[in-house]
Amino acid sequence: MSDYVKYNSMSEGDAFLDPPPSFQVNDEVVDKYIKSTNDLTDQLNVKDINGCRVAPPMLAAVYVIDALRTRVGPPGGIHAKQQFKFHRPAKVGETLYTSANVHRLYQKKERNYVEMTTETRNQLGELITSGLITRIWGKE
Amino acid sequence: MTTQLSKYKDVTVGDCLPELRQAVDQAMIDAYADASGDVNPLHIDPEFAKTTFFGRTIAHGLLTLAFVSRVLSQWNWDGWAYGGELDVAFLGPVYPGDEVRVTGEIESIEQTDTGVYARCKLSCYCDERTVVKGTVVCEIK
């Protein structure tokens, strides 16, 4: 019995992640991410005007993928297209919640495609990142 | 109302963003998998990857976008991190051993009621292969 999400079990408009998973932004996570991506951006080494350490903008995108991983498709799925709007960088100490909705389901060249809209907000409901992700679903 | 500009502050249509070259190896992919939590075996398990369409492991798409983010962060931190928009397609895989080259060019500058925005064409290459293509919009602050 597989525990992955079957393509035919999804419908357009469905909330894919219910409840939205949460992720804690901490120094260790930010340090590992910066090291693994070799990011030397100066602004990541100083605190912002409110005294908070900001994370690379793309880190919030990582949380989107991490959130989507809590309900996964079959192995071998591929990330095909990505839209993101970075409303502001995540900050160390924040808790992020990512919601996702199935936007569109379609087939092309005998492959199953899933488009999902995503929103990542902090514990106060402030919008950090929004996006649209297109995935080719792995073969079942 | 939108007005097309050819130049705003120190940004001119046709300008190229600073190019970035980043070598990718399996150790970097493994480190990214650890940092991101995305441990899809397609990225980190060579035996599993052999059974897939690609025949070997590939880098995470978001790792390539992290290189894009490095370019944009260093070019225009405020515009990218606070309101930047990215729209890309992943056209091909990045394999361990590849060098990713990130390039960008200012395609247009638009003045709207809310600010002045640069639209950049964006491409990532591994040698002659295009692996990511798309656009980025950042406010010029």
mmCIF file of C-alpha atoms in Angstrom:
data_model
loop_
_atom_site.group_PDB
_atom_site.id
_atom_site.type_symbol
_atom_site.label_atom_id
_atom_site.label_comp_id
_atom_site.label_asym_id
_atom_site.label_seq_id
_atom_site.Cartn_x
_atom_site.Cartn_y
_atom_site.Cartn_z
ATOM 1 C CA MET A 1 0.000 0.000 0.000
ATOM 2 C CA SER A 2 1.548 3.263 -1.109
ATOM 3 C CA ASP A 3 1.254 6.354 1.076
ATOM 4 C CA TYR A 4 1.794 8.910 -1.665
ATOM 5 C CA VAL A 5 -0.932 11.125 -3.114
ATOM 6 C CA LYS A 6 -2.490 9.627 -6.200
ATOM 7 C CA TYR A 7 -3.032 11.961 -9.123
ATOM 8 C CA ASN A 8 -6.681 10.955 -9.494
ATOM 9 C CA SER A 9 -7.368 11.732 -5.839
ATOM 10 C CA MET A 10 -6.876 15.469 -6.419
ATOM 11 C CA SER A 11 -9.464 17.927 -7.681
ATOM 12 C CA GLU A 12 -9.061 21.509 -8.803
ATOM 13 C CA GLY A 13 -9.808 23.848 -5.891
ATOM 14 C CA ASP A 14 -8.787 21.358 -3.209
ATOM 15 C CA ALA A 15 -6.755 22.570 -0.260
ATOM 16 C CA PHE A 16 -3.673 20.393 -0.649
ATOM 17 C CA LEU A 17 -2.255 21.015 2.813
ATOM 18 C CA ASP A 18 -4.848 21.014 5.581
ATOM 19 C CA PRO A 19 -3.856 22.170 8.115
ATOM 20 C CA PRO A 20 -0.921 24.210 6.687
ATOM 21 C CA PRO A 21 2.354 22.837 8.077
ATOM 22 C CA SER A 22 4.523 25.206 10.077
ATOM 23 C CA PHE A 23 8.264 25.749 9.994
ATOM 24 C CA GLN A 24 10.520 27.587 12.392
ATOM 25 C CA VAL A 25 13.133 29.877 10.865
ATOM 26 C CA ASN A 26 16.218 29.609 13.038
ATOM 27 C CA ASP A 27 19.889 30.444 12.725
ATOM 28 C CA GLU A 28 20.896 26.852 12.041
ATOM 29 C CA VAL A 29 18.509 26.531 9.109
ATOM 30 C CA VAL A 30 19.603 29.856 7.632
ATOM 31 C CA ASP A 31 23.294 29.038 8.083
ATOM 32 C CA LYS A 32 22.934 25.651 6.413
ATOM 33 C CA TYR A 33 20.992 27.127 3.526
ATOM 34 C CA ILE A 34 23.510 29.937 2.958
ATOM 35 C CA LYS A 35 26.410 27.484 3.078
ATOM 36 C CA SER A 36 24.797 24.978 0.733
ATOM 37 C CA THR A 37 24.006 27.643 -1.862
ATOM 38 C CA ASN A 38 27.279 29.532 -1.442
ATOM 39 C CA ASP A 39 25.391 32.810 -0.956
ATOM 40 C CA LEU A 40 27.722 35.682 -0.032
ATOM 41 C CA THR A 41 25.135 38.478 -0.176
ATOM 42 C CA ASP A 42 26.197 41.226 2.236
ATOM 43 C CA GLN A 43 22.685 41.872 3.553
ATOM 44 C CA LEU A 44 22.568 38.349 4.972
ATOM 45 C CA ASN A 45 25.377 39.181 7.379
ATOM 46 C CA VAL A 46 23.762 42.199 8.996
ATOM 47 C CA LYS A 47 20.558 42.684 10.937
ATOM 48 C CA ASP A 48 17.759 44.710 9.393
ATOM 49 C CA ILE A 49 16.553 48.050 10.734
ATOM 50 C CA ASN A 50 14.456 46.223 13.341
ATOM 51 C CA GLY A 51 17.433 44.241 14.618
ATOM 52 C CA CYS A 52 16.307 40.996 12.984
ATOM 53 C CA ARG A 53 18.427 38.637 10.927
ATOM 54 C CA VAL A 54 16.849 38.128 7.516
ATOM 55 C CA ALA A 55 17.051 34.936 5.499
ATOM 56 C CA PRO A 56 17.774 34.677 1.770
ATOM 57 C CA PRO A 57 14.519 35.359 -0.112
ATOM 58 C CA MET A 58 14.594 31.896 -1.657
ATOM 59 C CA LEU A 59 14.597 30.235 1.771
ATOM 60 C CA ALA A 60 10.851 30.820 2.070
ATOM 61 C CA ALA A 61 10.541 29.002 -1.243
ATOM 62 C CA VAL A 62 12.313 26.064 0.358
ATOM 63 C CA TYR A 63 9.622 25.998 3.011
ATOM 64 C CA VAL A 64 7.026 25.830 0.246
ATOM 65 C CA ILE A 65 8.650 22.704 -1.131
ATOM 66 C CA ASP A 66 9.108 21.371 2.373
ATOM 67 C CA ALA A 67 5.423 21.952 3.046
ATOM 68 C CA LEU A 68 4.448 20.183 -0.153
ATOM 69 C CA ARG A 69 6.658 17.288 0.881
ATOM 70 C CA THR A 70 4.303 16.573 3.755
ATOM 71 C CA ARG A 71 1.947 15.143 1.107
ATOM 72 C CA VAL A 72 4.078 13.764 -1.675
ATOM 73 C CA GLY A 73 3.476 12.253 -5.058
ATOM 74 C CA PRO A 74 5.208 9.111 -6.286
ATOM 75 C CA PRO A 75 9.027 9.162 -6.469
ATOM 76 C CA GLY A 76 10.446 10.702 -9.632
ATOM 77 C CA GLY A 77 8.197 13.770 -9.788
ATOM 78 C CA ILE A 78 9.729 16.817 -11.461
ATOM 79 C CA HIS A 79 9.517 20.503 -10.699
ATOM 80 C CA ALA A 80 8.615 21.972 -14.109
ATOM 81 C CA LYS A 81 7.723 25.647 -13.638
ATOM 82 C CA GLN A 82 7.780 28.126 -10.803
ATOM 83 C CA GLN A 83 6.397 31.565 -10.122
ATOM 84 C CA PHE A 84 7.201 33.355 -6.876
ATOM 85 C CA LYS A 85 6.542 36.773 -5.469
ATOM 86 C CA PHE A 86 8.792 37.624 -2.539
ATOM 87 C CA HIS A 87 6.798 40.041 -0.412
ATOM 88 C CA ARG A 88 9.610 40.295 2.121
ATOM 89 C CA PRO A 89 12.371 38.015 3.416
ATOM 90 C CA ALA A 90 11.615 35.642 6.266
ATOM 91 C CA LYS A 91 13.340 36.478 9.556
ATOM 92 C CA VAL A 92 14.993 34.319 12.156
ATOM 93 C CA GLY A 93 12.502 33.644 14.923
ATOM 94 C CA GLU A 94 9.452 33.610 12.707
ATOM 95 C CA THR A 95 7.170 30.620 12.262
ATOM 96 C CA LEU A 96 6.015 30.173 8.689
ATOM 97 C CA TYR A 97 2.823 28.509 7.568
ATOM 98 C CA THR A 98 2.430 27.422 3.948
ATOM 99 C CA SER A 99 -0.923 26.741 2.370
ATOM 100 C CA ALA A 100 -1.397 25.244 -1.074
ATOM 101 C CA ASN A 101 -4.393 24.772 -3.313
ATOM 102 C CA VAL A 102 -4.725 22.612 -6.394
ATOM 103 C CA HIS A 103 -5.165 25.166 -9.159
ATOM 104 C CA ARG A 104 -5.161 23.046 -12.320
ATOM 105 C CA LEU A 105 -4.745 19.405 -13.318
ATOM 106 C CA TYR A 106 -3.851 18.491 -16.904
ATOM 107 C CA GLN A 107 -1.990 15.996 -19.047
ATOM 108 C CA LYS A 108 0.655 16.662 -21.678
ATOM 109 C CA LYS A 109 2.771 14.139 -23.572
ATOM 110 C CA GLU A 110 1.280 11.358 -21.445
ATOM 111 C CA ARG A 111 2.474 12.998 -18.252
ATOM 112 C CA ASN A 112 0.274 14.244 -15.415
ATOM 113 C CA TYR A 113 0.746 17.882 -14.469
ATOM 114 C CA VAL A 114 -0.364 19.632 -11.278
ATOM 115 C CA GLU A 115 -0.430 23.393 -10.776
ATOM 116 C CA MET A 116 -0.701 24.603 -7.203
ATOM 117 C CA THR A 117 -0.976 28.085 -5.782
ATOM 118 C CA THR A 118 0.953 28.596 -2.570
ATOM 119 C CA GLU A 119 1.070 31.217 0.165
ATOM 120 C CA THR A 120 3.549 31.411 3.003
ATOM 121 C CA ARG A 121 2.669 33.624 5.959
ATOM 122 C CA ASN A 122 4.261 34.184 9.351
ATOM 123 C CA GLN A 123 2.642 33.623 12.744
ATOM 124 C CA LEU A 124 1.001 37.063 12.524
ATOM 125 C CA GLY A 125 -0.505 36.345 9.130
ATOM 126 C CA GLU A 126 1.958 38.575 7.273
ATOM 127 C CA LEU A 127 2.507 37.432 3.700
ATOM 128 C CA ILE A 128 6.084 36.361 3.003
ATOM 129 C CA THR A 129 5.882 34.545 -0.333
ATOM 130 C CA SER A 130 3.180 33.626 -2.788
ATOM 131 C CA GLY A 131 3.553 31.499 -5.846
ATOM 132 C CA LEU A 132 2.396 29.058 -8.465
ATOM 133 C CA ILE A 133 4.218 25.765 -8.813
ATOM 134 C CA THR A 134 3.872 23.313 -11.692
ATOM 135 C CA ARG A 135 4.913 19.730 -11.030
ATOM 136 C CA ILE A 136 5.006 16.703 -13.285
ATOM 137 C CA TRP A 137 3.563 13.956 -11.124
ATOM 138 C CA GLY A 138 5.693 10.815 -10.787
ATOM 139 C CA LYS A 139 4.495 7.620 -12.425
ATOM 140 C CA GLU A 140 2.212 5.577 -10.128
ATOM 141 C CA MET B 1 -1.011 54.078 -16.221
ATOM 142 C CA THR B 2 2.302 52.592 -17.319
ATOM 143 C CA THR B 3 5.120 54.508 -18.973
ATOM 144 C CA GLN B 4 8.023 52.782 -20.666
ATOM 145 C CA LEU B 5 11.412 54.241 -19.790
ATOM 146 C CA SER B 6 14.765 53.547 -21.414
ATOM 147 C CA LYS B 7 16.726 54.410 -18.275
ATOM 148 C CA TYR B 8 16.019 55.014 -14.593
ATOM 149 C CA LYS B 9 18.667 55.895 -12.032
ATOM 150 C CA ASP B 10 21.654 53.709 -13.009
ATOM 151 C CA VAL B 11 19.610 51.035 -14.809
ATOM 152 C CA THR B 12 19.305 51.095 -18.612
ATOM 153 C CA VAL B 13 17.371 48.835 -20.965
ATOM 154 C CA GLY B 14 19.835 46.371 -22.460
ATOM 155 C CA ASP B 15 22.094 46.291 -19.403
ATOM 156 C CA CYS B 16 23.318 42.846 -18.409
ATOM 157 C CA LEU B 17 23.155 41.673 -14.812
ATOM 158 C CA PRO B 18 26.436 40.499 -13.304
ATOM 159 C CA GLU B 19 27.006 36.960 -14.588
ATOM 160 C CA LEU B 20 27.415 34.151 -12.078
ATOM 161 C CA ARG B 21 29.128 30.816 -12.618
ATOM 162 C CA GLN B 22 28.701 28.080 -10.044
ATOM 163 C CA ALA B 23 30.047 24.553 -10.213
ATOM 164 C CA VAL B 24 27.633 21.906 -8.943
ATOM 165 C CA ASP B 25 28.725 18.537 -7.613
ATOM 166 C CA GLN B 26 26.976 15.759 -5.720
ATOM 167 C CA ALA B 27 28.314 17.082 -2.412
ATOM 168 C CA MET B 28 26.603 20.421 -3.050
ATOM 169 C CA ILE B 29 23.362 18.678 -4.011
ATOM 170 C CA ASP B 30 23.552 16.540 -0.866
ATOM 171 C CA ALA B 31 24.197 19.628 1.273
ATOM 172 C CA TYR B 32 21.254 21.403 -0.317
ATOM 173 C CA ALA B 33 19.043 18.357 0.277
ATOM 174 C CA ASP B 34 20.069 18.421 3.932
ATOM 175 C CA ALA B 35 19.498 22.178 4.252
ATOM 176 C CA SER B 36 16.172 22.198 2.431
ATOM 177 C CA GLY B 37 14.825 18.868 3.632
ATOM 178 C CA ASP B 38 14.059 17.906 0.026
ATOM 179 C CA VAL B 39 15.446 14.385 -0.015
ATOM 180 C CA ASN B 40 13.702 13.194 -3.173
ATOM 181 C CA PRO B 41 15.849 10.190 -4.201
ATOM 182 C CA LEU B 42 16.076 11.601 -7.709
ATOM 183 C CA HIS B 43 18.546 14.125 -6.236
ATOM 184 C CA ILE B 44 20.546 12.064 -3.775
ATOM 185 C CA ASP B 45 20.250 8.354 -4.584
ATOM 186 C CA PRO B 46 22.304 7.370 -7.650
ATOM 187 C CA GLU B 47 20.827 3.869 -7.749
ATOM 188 C CA PHE B 48 17.271 5.187 -7.753
ATOM 189 C CA ALA B 49 18.173 7.932 -10.236
ATOM 190 C CA LYS B 50 19.450 5.285 -12.674
ATOM 191 C CA THR B 51 15.886 3.976 -12.939
ATOM 192 C CA THR B 52 14.463 7.376 -13.919
ATOM 193 C CA PHE B 53 14.231 9.235 -17.207
ATOM 194 C CA PHE B 54 17.427 11.119 -16.325
ATOM 195 C CA GLY B 55 19.581 8.072 -15.670
ATOM 196 C CA ARG B 56 21.517 9.808 -12.892
ATOM 197 C CA THR B 57 20.972 12.270 -10.086
ATOM 198 C CA ILE B 58 20.003 15.840 -10.853
ATOM 199 C CA ALA B 59 20.188 19.019 -8.795
ATOM 200 C CA HIS B 60 17.078 20.461 -7.195
ATOM 201 C CA GLY B 61 15.391 23.095 -9.331
ATOM 202 C CA LEU B 62 15.387 25.433 -6.361
ATOM 203 C CA LEU B 63 19.155 25.059 -5.999
ATOM 204 C CA THR B 64 19.516 26.570 -9.465
ATOM 205 C CA LEU B 65 17.052 29.283 -8.448
ATOM 206 C CA ALA B 66 19.181 29.947 -5.373
ATOM 207 C CA PHE B 67 21.981 30.932 -7.776
ATOM 208 C CA VAL B 68 19.513 33.214 -9.574
ATOM 209 C CA SER B 69 18.600 34.730 -6.222
ATOM 210 C CA ARG B 70 22.282 35.346 -5.471
ATOM 211 C CA VAL B 71 22.620 37.374 -8.681
ATOM 212 C CA LEU B 72 19.490 39.388 -7.986
ATOM 213 C CA SER B 73 20.283 39.902 -4.305
ATOM 214 C CA GLN B 74 23.690 41.306 -5.146
ATOM 215 C CA TRP B 75 22.367 43.420 -8.016
ATOM 216 C CA ASN B 76 19.260 44.899 -6.358
ATOM 217 C CA TRP B 77 18.663 43.552 -2.835
ATOM 218 C CA ASP B 78 15.774 45.843 -1.920
ATOM 219 C CA GLY B 79 13.948 45.375 -5.196
ATOM 220 C CA TRP B 80 14.393 41.609 -5.189
ATOM 221 C CA ALA B 81 13.871 40.725 -1.533
ATOM 222 C CA TYR B 82 10.969 43.150 -1.007
ATOM 223 C CA GLY B 83 8.535 42.558 -3.856
ATOM 224 C CA GLY B 84 10.584 40.760 -6.504
ATOM 225 C CA GLU B 85 8.685 38.454 -8.846
ATOM 226 C CA LEU B 86 10.105 35.396 -10.558
ATOM 227 C CA ASP B 87 8.520 33.351 -13.353
ATOM 228 C CA VAL B 88 10.668 30.522 -14.715
ATOM 229 C CA ALA B 89 10.490 27.196 -16.457
ATOM 230 C CA PHE B 90 12.929 24.388 -15.777
ATOM 231 C CA LEU B 91 13.959 23.294 -19.262
ATOM 232 C CA GLY B 92 16.650 20.783 -18.494
ATOM 233 C CA PRO B 93 18.420 19.069 -15.640
ATOM 234 C CA VAL B 94 21.572 20.201 -13.869
ATOM 235 C CA TYR B 95 23.793 17.186 -13.284
ATOM 236 C CA PRO B 96 26.624 16.765 -10.794
ATOM 237 C CA GLY B 97 29.735 18.032 -12.555
ATOM 238 C CA ASP B 98 27.894 20.799 -14.426
ATOM 239 C CA GLU B 99 28.747 24.469 -14.124
ATOM 240 C CA VAL B 100 25.652 26.674 -14.010
ATOM 241 C CA ARG B 101 25.962 30.064 -15.708
ATOM 242 C CA VAL B 102 23.284 32.607 -14.712
ATOM 243 C CA THR B 103 22.702 35.526 -17.061
ATOM 244 C CA GLY B 104 20.183 38.351 -17.102
ATOM 245 C CA GLU B 105 19.396 41.341 -19.264
ATOM 246 C CA ILE B 106 17.141 44.330 -18.598
ATOM 247 C CA GLU B 107 14.333 43.950 -21.106
ATOM 248 C CA SER B 108 12.212 46.941 -20.113
ATOM 249 C CA ILE B 109 11.724 49.571 -17.438
ATOM 250 C CA GLU B 110 8.162 50.476 -16.536
ATOM 251 C CA GLN B 111 6.954 53.372 -14.453
ATOM 252 C CA THR B 112 3.581 52.709 -12.814
ATOM 253 C CA ASP B 113 1.527 54.330 -10.080
ATOM 254 C CA THR B 114 3.342 52.235 -7.484
ATOM 255 C CA GLY B 115 6.957 52.587 -8.621
ATOM 256 C CA VAL B 116 9.510 51.951 -11.335
ATOM 257 C CA TYR B 117 10.127 48.313 -12.207
ATOM 258 C CA ALA B 118 12.821 46.563 -14.231
ATOM 259 C CA ARG B 119 11.808 43.466 -16.168
ATOM 260 C CA CYS B 120 14.765 41.166 -16.758
ATOM 261 C CA LYS B 121 15.125 38.247 -19.124
ATOM 262 C CA LEU B 122 16.790 35.453 -17.269
ATOM 263 C CA SER B 123 18.601 32.348 -18.487
ATOM 264 C CA CYS B 124 20.678 29.669 -16.830
ATOM 265 C CA TYR B 125 22.974 27.494 -18.897
ATOM 266 C CA CYS B 126 25.090 24.415 -18.447
ATOM 267 C CA ASP B 127 27.568 24.737 -21.304
ATOM 268 C CA GLU B 128 25.262 25.329 -24.284
ATOM 269 C CA ARG B 129 22.187 23.753 -22.687
ATOM 270 C CA THR B 130 19.525 26.134 -21.381
ATOM 271 C CA VAL B 131 18.340 24.725 -18.060
ATOM 272 C CA VAL B 132 16.191 27.597 -16.757
ATOM 273 C CA LYS B 133 14.557 30.412 -18.626
ATOM 274 C CA GLY B 134 12.148 33.105 -17.521
ATOM 275 C CA THR B 135 11.653 36.629 -16.313
ATOM 276 C CA VAL B 136 12.153 38.592 -13.129
ATOM 277 C CA VAL B 137 10.521 41.872 -12.158
ATOM 278 C CA CYS B 138 12.141 44.032 -9.467
ATOM 279 C CA GLU B 139 11.366 47.536 -8.329
ATOM 280 C CA ILE B 140 14.217 49.971 -8.840
ATOM 281 C CA LYS B 141 14.415 51.760 -5.499
#
